[in-house]
Coordinates of C-alpha atoms in Angstrom, one line a residue:
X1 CA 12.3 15.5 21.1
X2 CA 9.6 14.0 19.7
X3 CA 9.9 10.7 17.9
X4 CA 8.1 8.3 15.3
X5 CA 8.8 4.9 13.8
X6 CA 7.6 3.5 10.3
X7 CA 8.1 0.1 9.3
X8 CA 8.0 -1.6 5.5
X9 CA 8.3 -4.8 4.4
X10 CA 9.7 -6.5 1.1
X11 CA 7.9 -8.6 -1.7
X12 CA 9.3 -11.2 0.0
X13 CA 7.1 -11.1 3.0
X14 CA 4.7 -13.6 3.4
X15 CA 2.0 -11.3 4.2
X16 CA 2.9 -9.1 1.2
X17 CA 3.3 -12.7 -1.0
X18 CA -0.4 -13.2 -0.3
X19 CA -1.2 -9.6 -1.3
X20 CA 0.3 -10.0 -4.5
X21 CA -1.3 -13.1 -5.5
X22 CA -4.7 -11.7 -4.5
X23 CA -4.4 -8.2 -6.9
X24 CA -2.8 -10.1 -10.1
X25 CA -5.7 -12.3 -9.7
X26 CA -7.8 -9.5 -9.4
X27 CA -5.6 -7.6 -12.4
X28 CA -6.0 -11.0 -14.7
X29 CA -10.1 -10.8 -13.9
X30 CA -10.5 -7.6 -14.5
X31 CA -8.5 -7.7 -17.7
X32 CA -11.1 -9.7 -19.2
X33 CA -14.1 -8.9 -17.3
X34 CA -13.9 -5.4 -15.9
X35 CA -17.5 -5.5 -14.4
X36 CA -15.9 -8.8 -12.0
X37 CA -17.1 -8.3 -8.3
X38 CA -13.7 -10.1 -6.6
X39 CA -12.8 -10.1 -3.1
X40 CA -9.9 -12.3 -3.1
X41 CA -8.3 -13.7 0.1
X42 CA -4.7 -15.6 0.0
X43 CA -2.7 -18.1 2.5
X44 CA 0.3 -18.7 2.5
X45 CA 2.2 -21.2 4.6
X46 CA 5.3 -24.1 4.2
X47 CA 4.7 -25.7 1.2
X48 CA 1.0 -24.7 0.0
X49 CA -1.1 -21.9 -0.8
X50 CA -4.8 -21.2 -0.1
X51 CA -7.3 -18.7 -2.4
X52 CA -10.5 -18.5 -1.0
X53 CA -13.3 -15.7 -1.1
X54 CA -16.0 -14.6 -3.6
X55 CA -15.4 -13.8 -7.2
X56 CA -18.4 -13.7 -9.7
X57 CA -17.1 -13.3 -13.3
X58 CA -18.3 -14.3 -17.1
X59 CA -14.7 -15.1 -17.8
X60 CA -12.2 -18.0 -16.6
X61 CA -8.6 -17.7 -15.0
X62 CA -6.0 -20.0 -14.0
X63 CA -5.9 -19.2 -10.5
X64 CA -3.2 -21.4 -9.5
X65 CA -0.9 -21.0 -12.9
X66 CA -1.3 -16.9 -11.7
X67 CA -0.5 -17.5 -7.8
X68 CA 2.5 -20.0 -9.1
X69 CA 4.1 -16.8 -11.3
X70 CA 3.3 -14.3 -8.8
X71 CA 5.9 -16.4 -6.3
X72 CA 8.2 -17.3 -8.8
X73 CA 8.6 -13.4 -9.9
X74 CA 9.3 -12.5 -6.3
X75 CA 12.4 -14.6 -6.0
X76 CA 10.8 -17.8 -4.2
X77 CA 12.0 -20.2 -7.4
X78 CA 14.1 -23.3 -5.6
X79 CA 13.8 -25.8 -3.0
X80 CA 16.4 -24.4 -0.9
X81 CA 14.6 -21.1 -0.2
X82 CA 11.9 -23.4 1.5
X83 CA 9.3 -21.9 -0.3
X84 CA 9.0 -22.6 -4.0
X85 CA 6.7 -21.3 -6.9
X86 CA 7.1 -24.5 -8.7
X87 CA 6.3 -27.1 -6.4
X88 CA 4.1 -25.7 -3.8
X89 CA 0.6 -26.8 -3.5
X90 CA -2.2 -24.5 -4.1
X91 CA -6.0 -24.7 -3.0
X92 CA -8.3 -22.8 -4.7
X93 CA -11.9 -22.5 -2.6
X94 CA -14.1 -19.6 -4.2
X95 CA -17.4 -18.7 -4.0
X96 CA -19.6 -16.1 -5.8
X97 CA -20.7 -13.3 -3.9
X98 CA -23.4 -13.1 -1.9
X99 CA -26.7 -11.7 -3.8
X100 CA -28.3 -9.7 -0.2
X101 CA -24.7 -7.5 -1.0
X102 CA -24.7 -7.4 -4.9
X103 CA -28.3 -5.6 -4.9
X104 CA -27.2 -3.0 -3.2
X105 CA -24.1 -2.6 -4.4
X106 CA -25.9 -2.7 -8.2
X107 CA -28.7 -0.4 -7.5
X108 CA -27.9 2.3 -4.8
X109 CA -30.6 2.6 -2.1
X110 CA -30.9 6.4 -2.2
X111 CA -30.0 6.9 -5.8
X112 CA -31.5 4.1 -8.6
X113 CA -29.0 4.9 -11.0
X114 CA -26.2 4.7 -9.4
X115 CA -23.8 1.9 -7.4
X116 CA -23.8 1.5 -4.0
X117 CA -21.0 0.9 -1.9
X118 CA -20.0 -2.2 -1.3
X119 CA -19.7 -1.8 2.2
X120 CA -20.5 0.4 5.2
X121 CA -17.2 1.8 7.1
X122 CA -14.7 4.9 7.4
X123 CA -11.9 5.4 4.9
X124 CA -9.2 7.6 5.5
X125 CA -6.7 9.8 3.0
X126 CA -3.7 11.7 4.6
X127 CA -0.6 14.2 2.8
X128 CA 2.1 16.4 4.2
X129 CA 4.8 18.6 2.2
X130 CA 7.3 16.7 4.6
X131 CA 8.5 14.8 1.2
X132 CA 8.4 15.1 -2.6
X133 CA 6.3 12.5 -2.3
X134 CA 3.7 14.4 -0.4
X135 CA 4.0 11.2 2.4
X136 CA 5.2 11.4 5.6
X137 CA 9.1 11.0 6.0
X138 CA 9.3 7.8 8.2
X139 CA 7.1 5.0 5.7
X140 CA 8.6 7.4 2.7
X141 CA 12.0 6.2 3.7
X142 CA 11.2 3.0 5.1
X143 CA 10.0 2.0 1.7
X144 CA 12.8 3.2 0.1
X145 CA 15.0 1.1 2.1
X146 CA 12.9 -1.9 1.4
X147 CA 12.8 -1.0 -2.1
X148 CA 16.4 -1.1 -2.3
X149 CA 17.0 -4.5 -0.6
X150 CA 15.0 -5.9 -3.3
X151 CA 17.2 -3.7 -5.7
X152 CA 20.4 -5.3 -4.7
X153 CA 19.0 -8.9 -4.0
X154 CA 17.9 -8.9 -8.2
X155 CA 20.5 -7.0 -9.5
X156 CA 23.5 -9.3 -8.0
X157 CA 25.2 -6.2 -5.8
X158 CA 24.5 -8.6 -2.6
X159 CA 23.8 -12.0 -4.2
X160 CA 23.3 -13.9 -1.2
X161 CA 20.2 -11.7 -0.2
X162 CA 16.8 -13.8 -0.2
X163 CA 13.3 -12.3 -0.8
X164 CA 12.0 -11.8 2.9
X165 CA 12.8 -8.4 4.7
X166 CA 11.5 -5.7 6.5
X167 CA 13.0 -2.3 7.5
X168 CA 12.0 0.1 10.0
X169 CA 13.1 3.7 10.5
X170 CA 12.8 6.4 13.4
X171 CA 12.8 9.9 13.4
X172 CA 13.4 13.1 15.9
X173 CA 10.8 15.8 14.2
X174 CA 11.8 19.6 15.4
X175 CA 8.3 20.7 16.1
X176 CA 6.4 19.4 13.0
X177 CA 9.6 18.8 10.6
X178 CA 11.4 15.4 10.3
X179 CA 15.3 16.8 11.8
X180 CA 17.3 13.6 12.1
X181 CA 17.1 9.7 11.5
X182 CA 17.6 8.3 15.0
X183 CA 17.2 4.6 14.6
X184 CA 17.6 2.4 11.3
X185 CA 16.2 -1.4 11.9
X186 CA 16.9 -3.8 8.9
X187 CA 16.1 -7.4 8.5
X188 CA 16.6 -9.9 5.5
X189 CA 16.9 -13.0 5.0
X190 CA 20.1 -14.3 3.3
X191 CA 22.1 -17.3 2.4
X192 CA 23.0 -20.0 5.6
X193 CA 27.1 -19.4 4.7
X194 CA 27.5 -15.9 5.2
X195 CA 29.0 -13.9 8.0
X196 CA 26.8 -11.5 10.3
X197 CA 29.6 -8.7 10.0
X198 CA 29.9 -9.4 5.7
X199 CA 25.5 -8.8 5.9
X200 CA 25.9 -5.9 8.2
X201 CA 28.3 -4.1 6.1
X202 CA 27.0 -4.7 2.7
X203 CA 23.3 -3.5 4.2
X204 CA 24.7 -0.7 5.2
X205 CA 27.1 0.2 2.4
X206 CA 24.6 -0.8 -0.3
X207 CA 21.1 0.3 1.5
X208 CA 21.1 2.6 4.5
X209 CA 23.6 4.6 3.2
X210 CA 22.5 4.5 -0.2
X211 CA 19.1 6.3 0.6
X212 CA 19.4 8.1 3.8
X213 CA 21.1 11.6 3.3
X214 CA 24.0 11.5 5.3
X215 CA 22.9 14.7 7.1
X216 CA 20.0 13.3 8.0
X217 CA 21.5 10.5 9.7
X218 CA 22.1 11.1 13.5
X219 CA 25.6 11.1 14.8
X220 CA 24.6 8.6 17.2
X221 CA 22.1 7.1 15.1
X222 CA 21.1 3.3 16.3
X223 CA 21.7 1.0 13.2
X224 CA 20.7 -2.3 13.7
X225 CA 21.3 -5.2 10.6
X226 CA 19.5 -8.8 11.4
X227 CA 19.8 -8.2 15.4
X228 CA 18.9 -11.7 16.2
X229 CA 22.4 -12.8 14.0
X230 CA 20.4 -15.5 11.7
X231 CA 17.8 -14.8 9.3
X232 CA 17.8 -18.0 7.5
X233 CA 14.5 -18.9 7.3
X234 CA 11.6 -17.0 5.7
X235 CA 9.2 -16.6 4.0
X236 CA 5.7 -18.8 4.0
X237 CA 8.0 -21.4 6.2
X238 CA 8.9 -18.7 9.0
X239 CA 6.0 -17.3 9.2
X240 CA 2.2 -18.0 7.8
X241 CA 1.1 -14.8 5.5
X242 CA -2.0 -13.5 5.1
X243 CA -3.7 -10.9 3.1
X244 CA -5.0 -7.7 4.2
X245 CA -2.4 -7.5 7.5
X246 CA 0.2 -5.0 6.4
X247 CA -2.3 -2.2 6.1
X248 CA -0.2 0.4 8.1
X249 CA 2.6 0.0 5.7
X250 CA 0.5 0.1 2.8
X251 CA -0.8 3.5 3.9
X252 CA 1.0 6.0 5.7
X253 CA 3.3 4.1 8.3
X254 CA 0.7 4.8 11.2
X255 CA 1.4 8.7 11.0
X256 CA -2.2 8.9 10.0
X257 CA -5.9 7.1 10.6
X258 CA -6.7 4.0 8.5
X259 CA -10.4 2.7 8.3
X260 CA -9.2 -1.3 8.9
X261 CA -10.3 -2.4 5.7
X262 CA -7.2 -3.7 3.8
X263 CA -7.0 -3.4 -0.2
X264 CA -5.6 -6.2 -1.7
X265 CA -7.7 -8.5 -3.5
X266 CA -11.1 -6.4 -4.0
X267 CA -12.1 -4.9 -6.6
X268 CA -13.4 -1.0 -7.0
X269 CA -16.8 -1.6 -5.9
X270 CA -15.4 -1.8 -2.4
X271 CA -15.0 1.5 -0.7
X272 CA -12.5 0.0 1.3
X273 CA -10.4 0.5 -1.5
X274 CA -11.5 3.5 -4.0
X275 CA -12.6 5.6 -1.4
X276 CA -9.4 5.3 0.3
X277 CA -7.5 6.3 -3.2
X278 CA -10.2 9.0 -3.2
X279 CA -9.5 10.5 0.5
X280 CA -5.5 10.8 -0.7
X281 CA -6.1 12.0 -3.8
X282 CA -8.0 14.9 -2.2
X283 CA -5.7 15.5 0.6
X284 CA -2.9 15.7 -1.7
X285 CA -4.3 18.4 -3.7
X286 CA -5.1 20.3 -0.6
X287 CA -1.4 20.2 0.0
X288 CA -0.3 20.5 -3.1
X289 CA -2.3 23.7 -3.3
X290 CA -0.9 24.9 -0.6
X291 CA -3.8 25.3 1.4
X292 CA -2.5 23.4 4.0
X293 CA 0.9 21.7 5.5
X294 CA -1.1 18.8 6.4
X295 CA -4.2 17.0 5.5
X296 CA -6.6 14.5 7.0
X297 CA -9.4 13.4 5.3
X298 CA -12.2 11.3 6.4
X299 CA -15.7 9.6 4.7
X300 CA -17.9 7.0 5.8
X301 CA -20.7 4.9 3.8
X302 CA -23.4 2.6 4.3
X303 CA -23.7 -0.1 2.2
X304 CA -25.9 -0.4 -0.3
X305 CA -26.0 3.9 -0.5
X306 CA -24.1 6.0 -2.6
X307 CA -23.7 9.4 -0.9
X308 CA -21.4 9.1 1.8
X309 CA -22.7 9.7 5.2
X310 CA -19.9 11.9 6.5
X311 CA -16.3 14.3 5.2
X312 CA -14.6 15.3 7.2
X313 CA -11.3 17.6 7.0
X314 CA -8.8 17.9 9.6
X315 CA -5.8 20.2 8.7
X316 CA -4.2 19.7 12.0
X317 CA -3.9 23.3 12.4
X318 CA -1.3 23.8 9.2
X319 CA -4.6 25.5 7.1
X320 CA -4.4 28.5 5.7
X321 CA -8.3 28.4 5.4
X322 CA -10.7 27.0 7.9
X323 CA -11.4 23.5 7.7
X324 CA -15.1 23.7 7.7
X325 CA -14.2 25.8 4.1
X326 CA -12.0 23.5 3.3
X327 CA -14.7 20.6 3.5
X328 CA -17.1 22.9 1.1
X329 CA -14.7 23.0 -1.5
X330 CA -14.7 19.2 -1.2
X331 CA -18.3 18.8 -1.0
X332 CA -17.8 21.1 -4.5
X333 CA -15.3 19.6 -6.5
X334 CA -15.2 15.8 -5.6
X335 CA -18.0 13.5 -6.5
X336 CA -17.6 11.0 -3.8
X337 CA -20.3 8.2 -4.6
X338 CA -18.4 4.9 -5.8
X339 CA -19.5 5.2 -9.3
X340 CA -18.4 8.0 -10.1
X341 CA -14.8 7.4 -8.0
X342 CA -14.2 4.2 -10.2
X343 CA -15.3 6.3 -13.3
X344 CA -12.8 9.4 -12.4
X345 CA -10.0 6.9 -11.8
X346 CA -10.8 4.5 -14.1
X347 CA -10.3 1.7 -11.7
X348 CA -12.3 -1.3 -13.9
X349 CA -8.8 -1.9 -15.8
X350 CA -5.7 -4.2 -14.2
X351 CA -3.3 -1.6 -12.1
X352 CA -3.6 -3.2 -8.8
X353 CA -0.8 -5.9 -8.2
X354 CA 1.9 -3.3 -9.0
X355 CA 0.5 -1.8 -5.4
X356 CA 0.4 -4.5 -3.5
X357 CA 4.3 -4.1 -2.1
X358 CA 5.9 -0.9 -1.1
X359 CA 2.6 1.2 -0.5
X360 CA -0.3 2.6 -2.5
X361 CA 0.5 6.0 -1.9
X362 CA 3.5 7.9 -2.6
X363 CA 4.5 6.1 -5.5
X364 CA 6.1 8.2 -7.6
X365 CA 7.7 5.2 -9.9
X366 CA 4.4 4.3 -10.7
X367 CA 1.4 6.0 -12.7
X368 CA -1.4 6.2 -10.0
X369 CA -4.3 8.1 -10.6
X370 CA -4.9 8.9 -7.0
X371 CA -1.3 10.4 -7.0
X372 CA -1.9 13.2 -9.4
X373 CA -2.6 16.8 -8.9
X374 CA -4.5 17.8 -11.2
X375 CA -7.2 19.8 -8.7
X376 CA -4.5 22.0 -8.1
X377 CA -5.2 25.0 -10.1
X378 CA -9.2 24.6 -8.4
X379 CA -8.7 24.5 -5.1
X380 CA -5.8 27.5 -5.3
X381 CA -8.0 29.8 -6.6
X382 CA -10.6 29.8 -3.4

């Protein structure tokens, strides 16, 4: 038996609240000024926001008007919630960014005419054929089941449900397949006058069941629905959020390597970000192309340069090539220097905020140019 666990975490959460604010404001910029260098940090706590960071722009948003409509979309609209759009303070402390980083980032050390990244670091891309989705199973489904708690929360099916919630799912793999769902952990927040056994058997009716096959759901499965019995509070007022701190959820539920940098709130010109849409797009298409059962791939950067200093490809024994061949065909079809990664994905346009909850990857509801693929047909034919 081996076992793994995934969590996700609702638009609700105060770490994801922060997230959101940070890439509409980053969406709003860059719809009017798509050459915008913004690395946008958010706070959230009882009763105030803070937006702080460096954005330098030609144009002029409403920062606070755009962090009050964010909150109000998600749910967080009346006093009684704790947490409201309408009335919460927000402090807005931004700088511009500093000019030692924007040289390099506007003229590449090693190549004049190109960018340079905006940061040194390791980014990471990972796909499996364990779902459609080409994600592992256990964040798949975890952010399904998140998904659907917002679902049922704004389409009135449980009417008492409020906007903070998480989910977490484990599963047995047999060898390197998922077999069976062996624990189901869900938490969210709901109205003071309802019952622990009325939650527990609308979550489970209404969510668990609704997106877990039942034959993939253990006999003896573990299902646990707000264990602690009270999940009142929430929110900004149970918990501070932060950007930038659900980065396992928004990649691949810890089933593969992540870099550290988080994604919300910067723009393309840090690798953080597009190189990390670039390392799943390319392990996708590996899988996709059948060339493998499961892909890691790796790529570092100094800042200021715009070749990467490493790729690397780690099949975990699933190729059906060598992965030092594998990593030619890479170095052969993928221009890897930030320019041309923002270029290829056209990433200087407002698509991020839609991201920032329920993963970057895997999002088949959405149209994500890092989740096509279209380097299918290239990579089959070696």
């Amino acid at each position: 038996m081996k076992l793994f666990t995934s969590e996700s975490v609702t638009e609700g959460h105060p770490d994801k609240i922060c997230d959101q604010i940070a890439d509409a404001i980053l969406d709003e910029i860059l719809s009017k000024d798509p050459q915008a260098r913004v690395a946008c940090e958010v706070m959230a706590s009882t009763g105030f926001v803070i937006v702080s960071g460096e954005i330098t722009t030609d144009c002029y948003v409403d920062i606070a008007k755009i962090a009050r409509k964010t909150i109000l979309d998600i749910g967080y609209s009346t006093g009684d919630l704790g947490f409201d759009g309408h009335s919460c303070s927000v402090l807005v402390s931004v700088g511009t960014q500093s000019p030692d980083i924007a040289q390099g980032v506007n003229t590449a050390y090693d190549e004049e005419e190109q960018t340079g990244a905006g940061d040194q670091g390791m980014m990471f891309g990972f796909a499996c054929d364990e779902t459609p989705e080409f994600m592992p199973f256990p964040i798949a489904t975890a952010h399904k089941l998140t998904q659907k708690l917002s679902e049922v929360r704004k389409n009135g099916t449980i009417p008492y449900l409020r906007p903070d919630g998480k989910a977490q799912v484990t599963v047995n793999y047999n060898g390197d397949k998922p077999d069976k769902v062996t624990a189901v952990v869900v938490s969210t927040q709901h109205d003071p006058d309802i019952s622990v056994n009325k939650i527990e058997d609308d979550i489970k009716k209404h969510v668990i069941n609704a997106v877990i096959p039942q034959d993939m759901l253990a006999e003896d499965a573990k299902i646990y629905v707000n264990p602690t019995g009270r999940f009142v509070i929430g929110g900004p007022v149970g918990d501070c959020g932060l950007t930038g701190r659900k980065i396992i959820v928004d990649t691949y539920g810890g089933y593969a390597a992540h870099g550290g940098g988080s994604f919300s709130g910067k723009d393309p010109t840090k690798v953080d970000r597009s190189a990390a849409y670039m390392m799943r797009y390319i392990a996708k298409n590996i899988v996709a192309a059948g060339l493998a059962n499961k892909c890691d791939v790796a790529v570092s950067y100094a800042i200021g340069v715009s070749q990467p200093v490493s790729i690397a490809v780690d099949t975990r024994g699933t190729g059906k090539i060598p992965d030092s061949e594998i990593e030619k065909l890479v170095s052969q079809h993928f221009d890897l220097r930030p320019a041309a990664i923002i270029k290829y994905f056209d990433l200087r346009r407002p698509l991020y905020k839609q991201t920032a909850a329920y993963g970057h990857f895997g999002r088949n509801d959405l149209d994500l140019p890092w989740e096509r693929t279209d380097k299918v047909d290239v990579l089959r034919k070696h």
